[in-house]
Coordinates of C-alpha atoms and ligand atoms in Angstrom, one line a residue:
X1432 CA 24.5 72.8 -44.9
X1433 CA 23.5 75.3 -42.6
X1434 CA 25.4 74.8 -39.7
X1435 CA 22.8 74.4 -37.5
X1436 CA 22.8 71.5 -34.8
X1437 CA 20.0 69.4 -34.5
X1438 CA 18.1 67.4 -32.2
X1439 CA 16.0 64.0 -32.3
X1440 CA 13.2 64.0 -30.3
X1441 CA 11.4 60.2 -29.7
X1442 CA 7.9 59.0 -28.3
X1443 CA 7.2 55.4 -28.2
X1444 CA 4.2 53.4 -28.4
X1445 CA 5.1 50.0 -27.5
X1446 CA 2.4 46.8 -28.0
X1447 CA 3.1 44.0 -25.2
X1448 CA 0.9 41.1 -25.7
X1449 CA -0.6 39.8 -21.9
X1450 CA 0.1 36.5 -21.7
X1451 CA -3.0 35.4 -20.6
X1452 CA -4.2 31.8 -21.5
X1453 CA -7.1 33.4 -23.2
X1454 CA -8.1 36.0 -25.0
X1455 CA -9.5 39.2 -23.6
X1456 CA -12.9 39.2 -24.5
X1457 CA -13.5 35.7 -25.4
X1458 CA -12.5 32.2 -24.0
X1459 CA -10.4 31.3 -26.9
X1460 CA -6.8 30.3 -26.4
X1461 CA -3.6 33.3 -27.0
X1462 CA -1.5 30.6 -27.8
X1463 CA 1.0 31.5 -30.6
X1464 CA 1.9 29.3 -33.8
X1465 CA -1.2 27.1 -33.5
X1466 CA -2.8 26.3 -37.1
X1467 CA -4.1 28.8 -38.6
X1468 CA -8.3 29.6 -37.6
X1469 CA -8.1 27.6 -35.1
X1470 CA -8.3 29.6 -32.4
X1471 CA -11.6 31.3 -33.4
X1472 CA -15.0 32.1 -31.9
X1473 CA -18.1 33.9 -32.7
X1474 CA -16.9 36.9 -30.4
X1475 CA -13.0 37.2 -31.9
X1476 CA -14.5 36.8 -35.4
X1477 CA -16.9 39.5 -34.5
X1478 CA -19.9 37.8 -35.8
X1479 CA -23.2 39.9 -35.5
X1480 CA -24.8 39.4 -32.0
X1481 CA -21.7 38.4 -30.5
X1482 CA -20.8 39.6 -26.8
X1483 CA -18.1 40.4 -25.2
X1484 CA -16.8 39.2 -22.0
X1485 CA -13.6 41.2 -20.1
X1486 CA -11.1 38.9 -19.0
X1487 CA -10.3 39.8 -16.0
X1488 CA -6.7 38.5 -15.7
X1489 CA -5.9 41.0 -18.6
X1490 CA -7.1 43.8 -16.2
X1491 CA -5.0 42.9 -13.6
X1492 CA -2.1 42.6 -15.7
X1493 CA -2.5 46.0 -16.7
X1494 CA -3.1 47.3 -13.6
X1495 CA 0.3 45.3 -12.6
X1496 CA 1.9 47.2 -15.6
X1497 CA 1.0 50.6 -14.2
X1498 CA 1.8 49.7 -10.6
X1499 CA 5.8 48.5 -11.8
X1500 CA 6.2 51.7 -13.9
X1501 CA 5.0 54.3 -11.4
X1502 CA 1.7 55.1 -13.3
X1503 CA -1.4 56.5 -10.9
X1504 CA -4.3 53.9 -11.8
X1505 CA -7.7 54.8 -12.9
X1506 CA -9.5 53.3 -10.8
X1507 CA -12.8 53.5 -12.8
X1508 CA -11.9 52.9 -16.6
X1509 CA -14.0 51.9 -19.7
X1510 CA -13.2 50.1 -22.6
X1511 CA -13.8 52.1 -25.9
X1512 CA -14.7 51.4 -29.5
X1513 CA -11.8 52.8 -31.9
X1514 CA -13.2 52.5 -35.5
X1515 CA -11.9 51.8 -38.7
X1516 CA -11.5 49.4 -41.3
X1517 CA -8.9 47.0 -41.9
X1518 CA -9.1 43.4 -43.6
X1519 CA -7.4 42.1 -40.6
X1520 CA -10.3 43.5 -37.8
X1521 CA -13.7 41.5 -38.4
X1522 CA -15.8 43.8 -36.7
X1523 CA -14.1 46.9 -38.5
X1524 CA -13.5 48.1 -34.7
X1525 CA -10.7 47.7 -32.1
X1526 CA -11.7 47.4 -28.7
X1527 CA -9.9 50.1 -26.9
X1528 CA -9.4 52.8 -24.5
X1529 CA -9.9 56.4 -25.0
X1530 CA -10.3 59.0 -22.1
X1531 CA -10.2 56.4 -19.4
X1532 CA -6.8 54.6 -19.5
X1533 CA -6.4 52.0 -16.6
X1534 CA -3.0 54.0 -16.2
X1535 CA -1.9 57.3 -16.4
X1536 CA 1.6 59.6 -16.4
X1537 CA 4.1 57.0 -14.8
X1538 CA 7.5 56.8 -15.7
X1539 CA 10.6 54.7 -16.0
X1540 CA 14.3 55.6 -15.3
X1541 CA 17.1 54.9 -18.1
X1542 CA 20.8 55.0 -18.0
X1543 CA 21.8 57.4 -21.0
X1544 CA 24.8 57.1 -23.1
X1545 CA 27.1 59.3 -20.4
X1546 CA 26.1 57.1 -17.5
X1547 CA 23.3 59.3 -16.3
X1548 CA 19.9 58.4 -14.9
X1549 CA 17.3 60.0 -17.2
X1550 CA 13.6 59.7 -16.6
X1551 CA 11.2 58.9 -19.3
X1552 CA 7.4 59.7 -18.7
X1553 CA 4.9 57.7 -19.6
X1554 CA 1.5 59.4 -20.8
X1555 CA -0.6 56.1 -20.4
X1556 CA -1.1 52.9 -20.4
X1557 CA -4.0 51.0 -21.8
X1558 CA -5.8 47.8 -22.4
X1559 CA -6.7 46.8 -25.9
X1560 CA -7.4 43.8 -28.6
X1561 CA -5.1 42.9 -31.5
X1562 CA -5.9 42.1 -34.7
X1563 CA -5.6 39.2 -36.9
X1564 CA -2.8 38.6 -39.0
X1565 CA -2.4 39.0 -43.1
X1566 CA -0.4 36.4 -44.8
X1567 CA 0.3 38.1 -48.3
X1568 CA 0.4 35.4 -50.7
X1569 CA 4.0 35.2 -53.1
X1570 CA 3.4 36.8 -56.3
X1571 CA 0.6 39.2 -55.2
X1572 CA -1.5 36.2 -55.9
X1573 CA -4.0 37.2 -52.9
X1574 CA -3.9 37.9 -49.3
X1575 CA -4.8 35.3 -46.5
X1576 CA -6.0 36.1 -43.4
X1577 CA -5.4 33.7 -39.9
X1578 CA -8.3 34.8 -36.9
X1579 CA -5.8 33.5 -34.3
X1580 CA -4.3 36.3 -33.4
X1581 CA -8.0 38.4 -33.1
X1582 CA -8.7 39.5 -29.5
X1583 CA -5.2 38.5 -27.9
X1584 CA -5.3 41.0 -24.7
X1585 CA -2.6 44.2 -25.8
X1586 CA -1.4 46.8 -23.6
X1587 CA -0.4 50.1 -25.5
X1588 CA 2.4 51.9 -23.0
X1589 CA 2.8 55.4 -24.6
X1590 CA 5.6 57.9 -24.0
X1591 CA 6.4 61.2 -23.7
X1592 CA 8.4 62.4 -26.5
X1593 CA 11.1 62.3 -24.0
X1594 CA 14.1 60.3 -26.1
X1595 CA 16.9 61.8 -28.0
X1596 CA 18.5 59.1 -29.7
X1597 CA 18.5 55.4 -30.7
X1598 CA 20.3 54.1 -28.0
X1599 CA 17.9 56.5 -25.4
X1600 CA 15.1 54.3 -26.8
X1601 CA 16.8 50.8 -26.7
X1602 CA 17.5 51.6 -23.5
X1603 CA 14.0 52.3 -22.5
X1604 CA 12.6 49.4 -24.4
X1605 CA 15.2 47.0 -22.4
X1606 CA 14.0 48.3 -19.1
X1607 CA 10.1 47.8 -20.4
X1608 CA 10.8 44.1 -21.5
X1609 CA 12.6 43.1 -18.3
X1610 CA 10.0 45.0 -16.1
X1611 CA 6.9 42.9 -18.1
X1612 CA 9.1 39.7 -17.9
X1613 CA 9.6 40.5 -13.9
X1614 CA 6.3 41.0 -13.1
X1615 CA 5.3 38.1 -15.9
X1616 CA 2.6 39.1 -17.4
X1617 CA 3.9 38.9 -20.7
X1618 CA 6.9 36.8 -22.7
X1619 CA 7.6 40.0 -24.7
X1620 CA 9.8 37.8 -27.6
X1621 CA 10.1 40.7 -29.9
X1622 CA 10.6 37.8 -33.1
X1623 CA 6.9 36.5 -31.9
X1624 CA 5.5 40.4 -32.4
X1625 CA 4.5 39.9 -28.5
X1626 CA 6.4 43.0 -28.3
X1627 CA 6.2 45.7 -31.5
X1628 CA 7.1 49.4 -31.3
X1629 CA 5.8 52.6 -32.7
X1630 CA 8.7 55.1 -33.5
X1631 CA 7.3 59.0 -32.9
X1632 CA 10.3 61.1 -34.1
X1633 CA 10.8 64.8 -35.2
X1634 CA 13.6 67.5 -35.1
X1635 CA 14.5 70.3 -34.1
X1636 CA 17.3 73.0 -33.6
X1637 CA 19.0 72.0 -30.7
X1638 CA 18.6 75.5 -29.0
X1639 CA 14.5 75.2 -29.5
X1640 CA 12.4 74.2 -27.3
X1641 CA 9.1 73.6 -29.5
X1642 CA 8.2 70.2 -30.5
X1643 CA 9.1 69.7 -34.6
X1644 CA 6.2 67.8 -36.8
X1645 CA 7.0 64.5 -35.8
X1646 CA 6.1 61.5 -38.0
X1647 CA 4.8 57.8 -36.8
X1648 CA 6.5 54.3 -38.0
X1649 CA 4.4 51.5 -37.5
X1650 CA 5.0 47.9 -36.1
X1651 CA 8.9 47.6 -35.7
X1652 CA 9.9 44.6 -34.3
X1653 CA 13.5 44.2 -33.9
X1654 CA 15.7 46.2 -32.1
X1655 CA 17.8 46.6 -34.9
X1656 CA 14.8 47.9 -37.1
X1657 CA 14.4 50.7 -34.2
X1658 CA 17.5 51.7 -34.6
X1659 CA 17.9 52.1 -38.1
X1660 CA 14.7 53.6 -38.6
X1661 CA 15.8 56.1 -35.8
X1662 CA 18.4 56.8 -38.0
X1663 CA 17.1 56.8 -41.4
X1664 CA 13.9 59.3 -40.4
X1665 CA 16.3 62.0 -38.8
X1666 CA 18.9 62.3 -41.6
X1667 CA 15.5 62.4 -43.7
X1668 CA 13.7 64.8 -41.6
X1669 CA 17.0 67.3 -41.1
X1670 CA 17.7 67.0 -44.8
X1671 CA 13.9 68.4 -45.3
X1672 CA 14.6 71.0 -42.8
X1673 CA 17.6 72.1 -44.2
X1674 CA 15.9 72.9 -47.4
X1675 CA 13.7 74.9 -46.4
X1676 CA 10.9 71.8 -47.0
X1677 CA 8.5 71.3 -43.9
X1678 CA 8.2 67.9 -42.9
X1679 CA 4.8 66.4 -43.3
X1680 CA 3.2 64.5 -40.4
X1681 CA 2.5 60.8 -41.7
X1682 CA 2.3 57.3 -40.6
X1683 CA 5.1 55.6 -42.6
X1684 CA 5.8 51.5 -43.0
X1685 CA 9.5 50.7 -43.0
X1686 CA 11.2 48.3 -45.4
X1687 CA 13.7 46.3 -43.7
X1688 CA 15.1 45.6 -46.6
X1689 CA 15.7 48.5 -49.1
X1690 CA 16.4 50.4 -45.3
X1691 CA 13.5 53.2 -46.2
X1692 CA 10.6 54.0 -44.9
X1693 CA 7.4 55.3 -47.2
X1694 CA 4.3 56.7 -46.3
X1695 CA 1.3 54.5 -45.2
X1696 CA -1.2 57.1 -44.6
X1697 CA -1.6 60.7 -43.9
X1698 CA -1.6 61.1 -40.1
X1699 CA -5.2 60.5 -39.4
X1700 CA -6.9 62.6 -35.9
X1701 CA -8.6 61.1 -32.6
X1702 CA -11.8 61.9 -34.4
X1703 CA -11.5 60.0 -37.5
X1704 CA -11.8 56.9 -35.2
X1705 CA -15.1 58.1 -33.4
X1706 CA -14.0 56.9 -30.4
X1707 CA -17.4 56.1 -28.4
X1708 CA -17.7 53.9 -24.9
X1709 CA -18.5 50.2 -26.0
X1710 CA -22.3 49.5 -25.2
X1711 CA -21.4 45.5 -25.1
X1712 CA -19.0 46.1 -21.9
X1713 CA -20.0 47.4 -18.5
X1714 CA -16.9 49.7 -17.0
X1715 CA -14.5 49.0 -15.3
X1716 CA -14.2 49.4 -11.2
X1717 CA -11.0 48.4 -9.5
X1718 CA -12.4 48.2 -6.1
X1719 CA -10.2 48.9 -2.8
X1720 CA -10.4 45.1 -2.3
X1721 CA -9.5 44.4 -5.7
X1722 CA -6.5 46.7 -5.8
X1723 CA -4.9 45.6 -2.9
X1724 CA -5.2 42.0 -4.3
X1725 CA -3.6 42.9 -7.6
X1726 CA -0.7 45.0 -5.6
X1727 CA 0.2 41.7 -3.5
X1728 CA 1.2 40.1 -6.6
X1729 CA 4.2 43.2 -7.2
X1730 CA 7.5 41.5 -6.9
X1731 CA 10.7 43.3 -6.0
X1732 CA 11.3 44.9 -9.5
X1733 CA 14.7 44.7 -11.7
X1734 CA 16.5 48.4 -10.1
X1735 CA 15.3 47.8 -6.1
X1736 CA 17.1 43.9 -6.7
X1737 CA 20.1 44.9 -8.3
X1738 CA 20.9 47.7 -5.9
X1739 CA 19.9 44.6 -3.3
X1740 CA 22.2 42.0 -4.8
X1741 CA 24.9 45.0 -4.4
X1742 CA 24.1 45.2 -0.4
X1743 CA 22.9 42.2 0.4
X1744 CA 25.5 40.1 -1.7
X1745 CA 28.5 42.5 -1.9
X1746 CA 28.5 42.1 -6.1
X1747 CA 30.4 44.2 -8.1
X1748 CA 27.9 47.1 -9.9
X1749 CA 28.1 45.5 -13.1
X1750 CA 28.1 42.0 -12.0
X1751 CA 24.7 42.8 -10.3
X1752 CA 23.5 44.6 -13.7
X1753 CA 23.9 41.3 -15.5
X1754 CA 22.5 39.2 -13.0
X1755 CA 19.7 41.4 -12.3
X1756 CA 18.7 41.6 -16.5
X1757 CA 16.7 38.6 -16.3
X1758 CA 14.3 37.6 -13.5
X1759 CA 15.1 34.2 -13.9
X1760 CA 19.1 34.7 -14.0
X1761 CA 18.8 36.7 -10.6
X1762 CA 16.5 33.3 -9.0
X1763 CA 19.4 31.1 -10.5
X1764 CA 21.9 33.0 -8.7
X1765 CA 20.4 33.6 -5.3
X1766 CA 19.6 29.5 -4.8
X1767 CA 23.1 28.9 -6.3
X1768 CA 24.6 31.4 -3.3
X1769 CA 22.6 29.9 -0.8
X1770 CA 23.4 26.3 -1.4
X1771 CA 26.8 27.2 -1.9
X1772 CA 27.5 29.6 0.8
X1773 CA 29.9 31.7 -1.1
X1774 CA 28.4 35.1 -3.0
X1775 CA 31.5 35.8 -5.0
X1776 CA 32.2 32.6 -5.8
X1777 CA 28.2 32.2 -7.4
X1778 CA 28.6 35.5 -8.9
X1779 CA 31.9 34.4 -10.7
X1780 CA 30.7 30.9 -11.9
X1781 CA 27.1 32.1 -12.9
X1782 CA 28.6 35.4 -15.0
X1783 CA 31.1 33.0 -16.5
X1784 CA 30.9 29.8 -17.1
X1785 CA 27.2 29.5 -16.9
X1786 CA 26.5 32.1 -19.4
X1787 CA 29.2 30.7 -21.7
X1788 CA 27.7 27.4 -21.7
X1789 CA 24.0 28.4 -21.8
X1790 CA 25.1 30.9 -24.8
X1791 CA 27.3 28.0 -26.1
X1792 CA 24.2 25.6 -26.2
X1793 CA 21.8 28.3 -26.9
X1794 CA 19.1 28.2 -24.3
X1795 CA 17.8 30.4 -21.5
X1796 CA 18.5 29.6 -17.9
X1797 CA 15.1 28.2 -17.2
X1798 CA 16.7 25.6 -19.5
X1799 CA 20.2 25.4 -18.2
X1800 CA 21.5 21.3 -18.2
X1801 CA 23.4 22.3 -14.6
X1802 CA 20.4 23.7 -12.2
X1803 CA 21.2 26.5 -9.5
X1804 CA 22.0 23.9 -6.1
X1805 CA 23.9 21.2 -8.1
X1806 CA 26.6 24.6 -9.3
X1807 CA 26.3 25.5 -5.7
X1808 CA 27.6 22.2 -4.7
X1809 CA 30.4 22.0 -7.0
X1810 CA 31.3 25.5 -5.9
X1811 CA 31.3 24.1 -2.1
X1812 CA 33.9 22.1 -3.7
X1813 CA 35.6 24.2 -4.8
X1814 CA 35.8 26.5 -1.9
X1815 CA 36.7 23.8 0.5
X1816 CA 40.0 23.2 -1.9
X1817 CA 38.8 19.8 -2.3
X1818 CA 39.3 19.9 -6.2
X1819 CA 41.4 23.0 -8.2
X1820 CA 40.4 25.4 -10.4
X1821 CA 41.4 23.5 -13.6
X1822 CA 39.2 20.0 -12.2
X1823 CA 36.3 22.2 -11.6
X1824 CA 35.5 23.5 -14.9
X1825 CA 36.1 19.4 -15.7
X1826 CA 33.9 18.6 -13.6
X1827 CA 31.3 21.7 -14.9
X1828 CA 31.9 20.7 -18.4
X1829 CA 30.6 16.8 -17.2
X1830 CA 27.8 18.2 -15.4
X1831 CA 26.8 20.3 -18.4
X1832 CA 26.6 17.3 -20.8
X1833 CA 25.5 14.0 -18.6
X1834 CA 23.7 15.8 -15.8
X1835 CA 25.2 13.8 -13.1
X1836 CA 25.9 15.6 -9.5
X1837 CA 29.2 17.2 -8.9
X1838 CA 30.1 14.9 -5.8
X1839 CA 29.5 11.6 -7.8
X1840 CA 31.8 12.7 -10.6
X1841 CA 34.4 13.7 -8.0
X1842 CA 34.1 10.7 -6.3
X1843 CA 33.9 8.3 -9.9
X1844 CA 36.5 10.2 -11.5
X1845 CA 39.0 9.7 -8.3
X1846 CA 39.6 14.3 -9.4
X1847 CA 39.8 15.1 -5.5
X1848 CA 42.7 17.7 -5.3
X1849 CA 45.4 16.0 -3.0
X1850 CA 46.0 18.7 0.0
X1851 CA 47.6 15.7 1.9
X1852 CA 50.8 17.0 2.9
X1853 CA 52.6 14.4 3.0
X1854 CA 52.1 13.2 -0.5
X1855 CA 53.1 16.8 -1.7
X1856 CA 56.1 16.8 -0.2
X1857 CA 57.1 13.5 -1.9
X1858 CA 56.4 15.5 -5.0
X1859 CA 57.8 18.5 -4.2
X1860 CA 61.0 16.9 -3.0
X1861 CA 61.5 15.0 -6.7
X1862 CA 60.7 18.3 -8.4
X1863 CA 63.5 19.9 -6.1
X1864 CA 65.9 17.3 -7.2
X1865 CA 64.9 17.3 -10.3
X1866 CA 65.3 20.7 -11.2
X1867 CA 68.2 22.3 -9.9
X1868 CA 68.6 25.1 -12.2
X1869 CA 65.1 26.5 -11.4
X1870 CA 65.7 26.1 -7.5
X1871 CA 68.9 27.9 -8.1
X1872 CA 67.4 30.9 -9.8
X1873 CA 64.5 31.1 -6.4
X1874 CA 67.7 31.1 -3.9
X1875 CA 69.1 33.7 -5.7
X1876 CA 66.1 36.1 -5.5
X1877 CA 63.8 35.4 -8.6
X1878 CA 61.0 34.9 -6.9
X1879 CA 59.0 34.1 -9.8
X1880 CA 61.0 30.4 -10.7
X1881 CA 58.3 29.3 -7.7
X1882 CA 55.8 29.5 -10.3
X1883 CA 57.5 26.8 -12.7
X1884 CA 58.2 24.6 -9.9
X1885 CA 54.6 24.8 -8.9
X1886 CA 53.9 23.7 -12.4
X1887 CA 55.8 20.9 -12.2
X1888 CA 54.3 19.8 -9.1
X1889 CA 50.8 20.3 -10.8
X1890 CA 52.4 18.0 -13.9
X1891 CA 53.6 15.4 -11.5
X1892 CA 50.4 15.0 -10.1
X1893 CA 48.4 15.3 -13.4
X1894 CA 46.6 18.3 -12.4
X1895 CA 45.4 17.0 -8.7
X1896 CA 47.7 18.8 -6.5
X1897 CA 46.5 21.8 -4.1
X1898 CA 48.5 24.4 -6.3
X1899 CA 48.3 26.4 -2.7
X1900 CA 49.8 24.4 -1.0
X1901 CA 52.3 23.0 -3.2
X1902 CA 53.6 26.5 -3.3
X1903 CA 54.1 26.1 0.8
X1904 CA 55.2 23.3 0.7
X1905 CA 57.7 24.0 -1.9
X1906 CA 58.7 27.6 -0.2
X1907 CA 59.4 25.3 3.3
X1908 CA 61.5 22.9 1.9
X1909 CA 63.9 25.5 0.0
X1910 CA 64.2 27.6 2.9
X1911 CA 64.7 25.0 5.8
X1912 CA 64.9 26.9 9.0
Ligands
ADP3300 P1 -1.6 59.9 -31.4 O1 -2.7 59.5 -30.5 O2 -2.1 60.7 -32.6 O3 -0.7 58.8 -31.9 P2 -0.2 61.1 -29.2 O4 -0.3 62.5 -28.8 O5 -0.9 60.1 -28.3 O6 -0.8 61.0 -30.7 O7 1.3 60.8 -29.4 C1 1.7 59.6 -29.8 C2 3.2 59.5 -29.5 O8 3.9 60.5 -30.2 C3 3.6 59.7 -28.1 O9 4.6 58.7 -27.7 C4 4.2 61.1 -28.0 O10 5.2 61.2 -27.1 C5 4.8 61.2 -29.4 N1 4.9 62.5 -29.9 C6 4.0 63.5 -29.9 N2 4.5 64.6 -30.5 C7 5.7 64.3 -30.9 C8 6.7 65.1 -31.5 N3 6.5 66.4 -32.0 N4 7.9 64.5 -31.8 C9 8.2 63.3 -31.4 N5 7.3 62.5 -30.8 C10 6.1 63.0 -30.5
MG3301 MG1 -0.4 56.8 -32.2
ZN3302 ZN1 -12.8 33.8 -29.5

């Protein structure tokens, strides 16, 4: 070993499927896991004669994708033909975009290992077509290919090499996926390949400042994958280095399995595609009119509502974090504060107990068995002391599995807390009697045998009683004045 420190240096090219409900030059439905060739035309199959049609949807989506990541738009932009052959493309050419990306150097900001805010610049953004899919056959008995997946709408978001490390790049890709899922324009379910991830990586002396020869690993779709490819091609790459070997630039496949990747091809250049404007599509102009329609459908994106739900709500940072990672958590939350007038309260239930039991049952919030106003109610409940702490997760834990509303399982289950003084003090008065030892220990300073005779109260009245005011009411009749 040399001695010398080295660094990894990461650019991303990151596939997000549009989640249009067709496909981008074709009427045919994007659907996934329909049967296979079923979802096929003349145009996606790329039959001789065939013409394309832009959706327009998939535009807008793009340009949606620029606008949420700080890009500058093109507003005139052409599709391109990228060619080459591949058993998977029909027409042997990918409908793409070259010169004139819709969207152009944008960036997004990351929180890096330290804490820091780091910015990663994007060099472009661009509209494309997938391909089909191969199914490889067991036994290398033959290859079968399904069509469905031909001419599903693609947007390629391409970095800087600005990354230094795996958990620089999961970090970036986690702010993508909730951006795309904020402004929906795509479901981005990495097991579905709706979102897959080119790893650019080379290395270099920490003290340099040139980029190293960098190699490419194709289609990764796991975060796990990324990560262990980040780490496989740099101890590979350094090892290279350190001997003296220069690192070849290559496209490489990775094997999930044996944890190795191998090379696919030799890096190929811009002009082995013979890029050329596509003479089937007119280009594209994103009119004033047109623009200002797709800008009205920006919503307040994940970092301008977190730091909101922080003013606005008075959340702890990390609270607003987690509710803020999921467009649809952060809805849930702000109905389940309004109807139950209580922020904290929401925040504390919803970070909880909801996300235990939605984790617990295995589905997503949109699919949560207790919806955002009947929690609100239960916490209205619970902040009027009309049940305890102990009655409401009963009460949740009913909700959860027979869906009924919190007030008629209150009212059925006879749970209301009993803050009736005068029914405490019966109890508390028994548990004085009853207890003497304990009562003794309070009136001679140990202020914690309260907490026992509290319990006892709570035991007396299986569970019901106000423990807040027991504790008064206990305190009052030890110390008559
Ligand atoms: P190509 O079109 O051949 O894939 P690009 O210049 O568009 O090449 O770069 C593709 C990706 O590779 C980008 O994300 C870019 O940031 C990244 N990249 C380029 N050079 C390097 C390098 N030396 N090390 C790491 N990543 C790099
Ligand atoms: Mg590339
Ligand atoms: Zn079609």
């Amino acid at each position: 070993m040399s001695g010398i420190a080295y660094e990894t240096v990461i650019g991303l090219e990151v596939h997000v499927e549009l989640s249009t409900l067709t496909k981008v030059f074709c009427g045919c439905p994007t659907e996934f896991g329909a049967e296979e060739n079923t979802h096929c035309c003349p145009v996606c199959t790329g039959m001789p004669g065939a013409l394309p049609v832009i959706n327009k949807k998939a535009v807008e989506y793009a340009v949606l994708a620029g606008l949420a990541t700080h890009c500058e738009i093109n507003r005139y932009s052409k599709m391109d033909r990228k060619n080459y052959f591949y058993p998977d493309l029909p027409k042997a050419y990918q409908i793409s975009q070259y010169d004139l990306p819709l969207c152009k150097s944008g960036f997004l900001e990351i929180e890096t290992e330290s804490g820091e805010t780091k910015k990663i610049r994007l060099n472009r953004i661009h509209l494309e077509e997938d391909a089909g899919k191969l199914v490889h056959a067991p036994n290398h008995s033959g290859s079968l290919l399904d069509m469905n997946r031909c001419g599903v709408p693609l947007l390629e978001i391409v970095t800087e090499p600005d990354m230094r490390s795996a958990q620089e790049a999961r970090s970036f890709l986690e702010s993508i996926k909730k951006i795309m899922e904020y402004i929906q324009i795509s479901d981005c379910k990495m097991e579905e390949g709706s979102m897959r991830c080119d790893v650019n990586l080379s290395v270099r002396p920490a003290s340099s400042d040139a980029l190293g020869i960098r190699t490419e690993t194709k289609n990764l779709n796991s975060f796990r994958s990324i990560t262990r490819v980040i780490e496989s091609e740099t101890a590979r790459q350094v090892q290279l280095l350190e001997q003296g070997v220069p690192v070849v630039q290559a496209t490489l496949h990775w094997d999930e399995d044996a944890g190795e990747t191998s090379v696919l091809r030799l890096k190929e250049e811009a002009q082995d595609y013979r890029y050329f404007p596509d003479p089937d599509l007119a280009p594209i102009h994103v009119d004033d009119a047109w623009f200002a329609h797709i800008q009205s459908f920006l919503p307040e994106l994940p970092e301008a509502r977190r730091k909101r739900f922080i003013e606005q709500y008075k959340l702890p940072a990390d609270a607003a974090a987690l509710l803020t990672s999921d467009a649809a958590l952060a809805d849930y939350y702000e109905a389940a504060a309004e109807t139950s007038q209580s922020n904290l309260t929401a925040c504390h239930w919803i970070t909880g107990e909801l996300l235990r039991l939605l984790k617990e049952k295995e589905v997503t919030v949109s699919d949560s068995p207790i919806g955002p106003g009947a929690l609100g109610q239960l916490i209205q409940f619970i902040d009027r002391g009309a049940i305890s702490g102990s009655q409401a997760k009963e009460v949740f834990d009913i909700m959860a599995s027979t869906g009924e509303s919190p007030e008629s399982i209150i009212r059925s289950r006879s749970l209301v807390q009993i803050s009736d003084s005068g029914q405490l003090e019966e109890i508390a008065a028994r548990v004085i009697q009853n207890n003497p030892k304990s009562v003794g220990d309070y009136l001679a300073g140990k202020e914690k045998a309260i907490g026992f005779l509290v319990g006892q109260m709570m035991k007396e009245s299986k569970g019901k009683a106000n423990p807040k005011l027991a504790g008064e009411i206990l305190t009052r009749l030890m110390n008559p004045s």
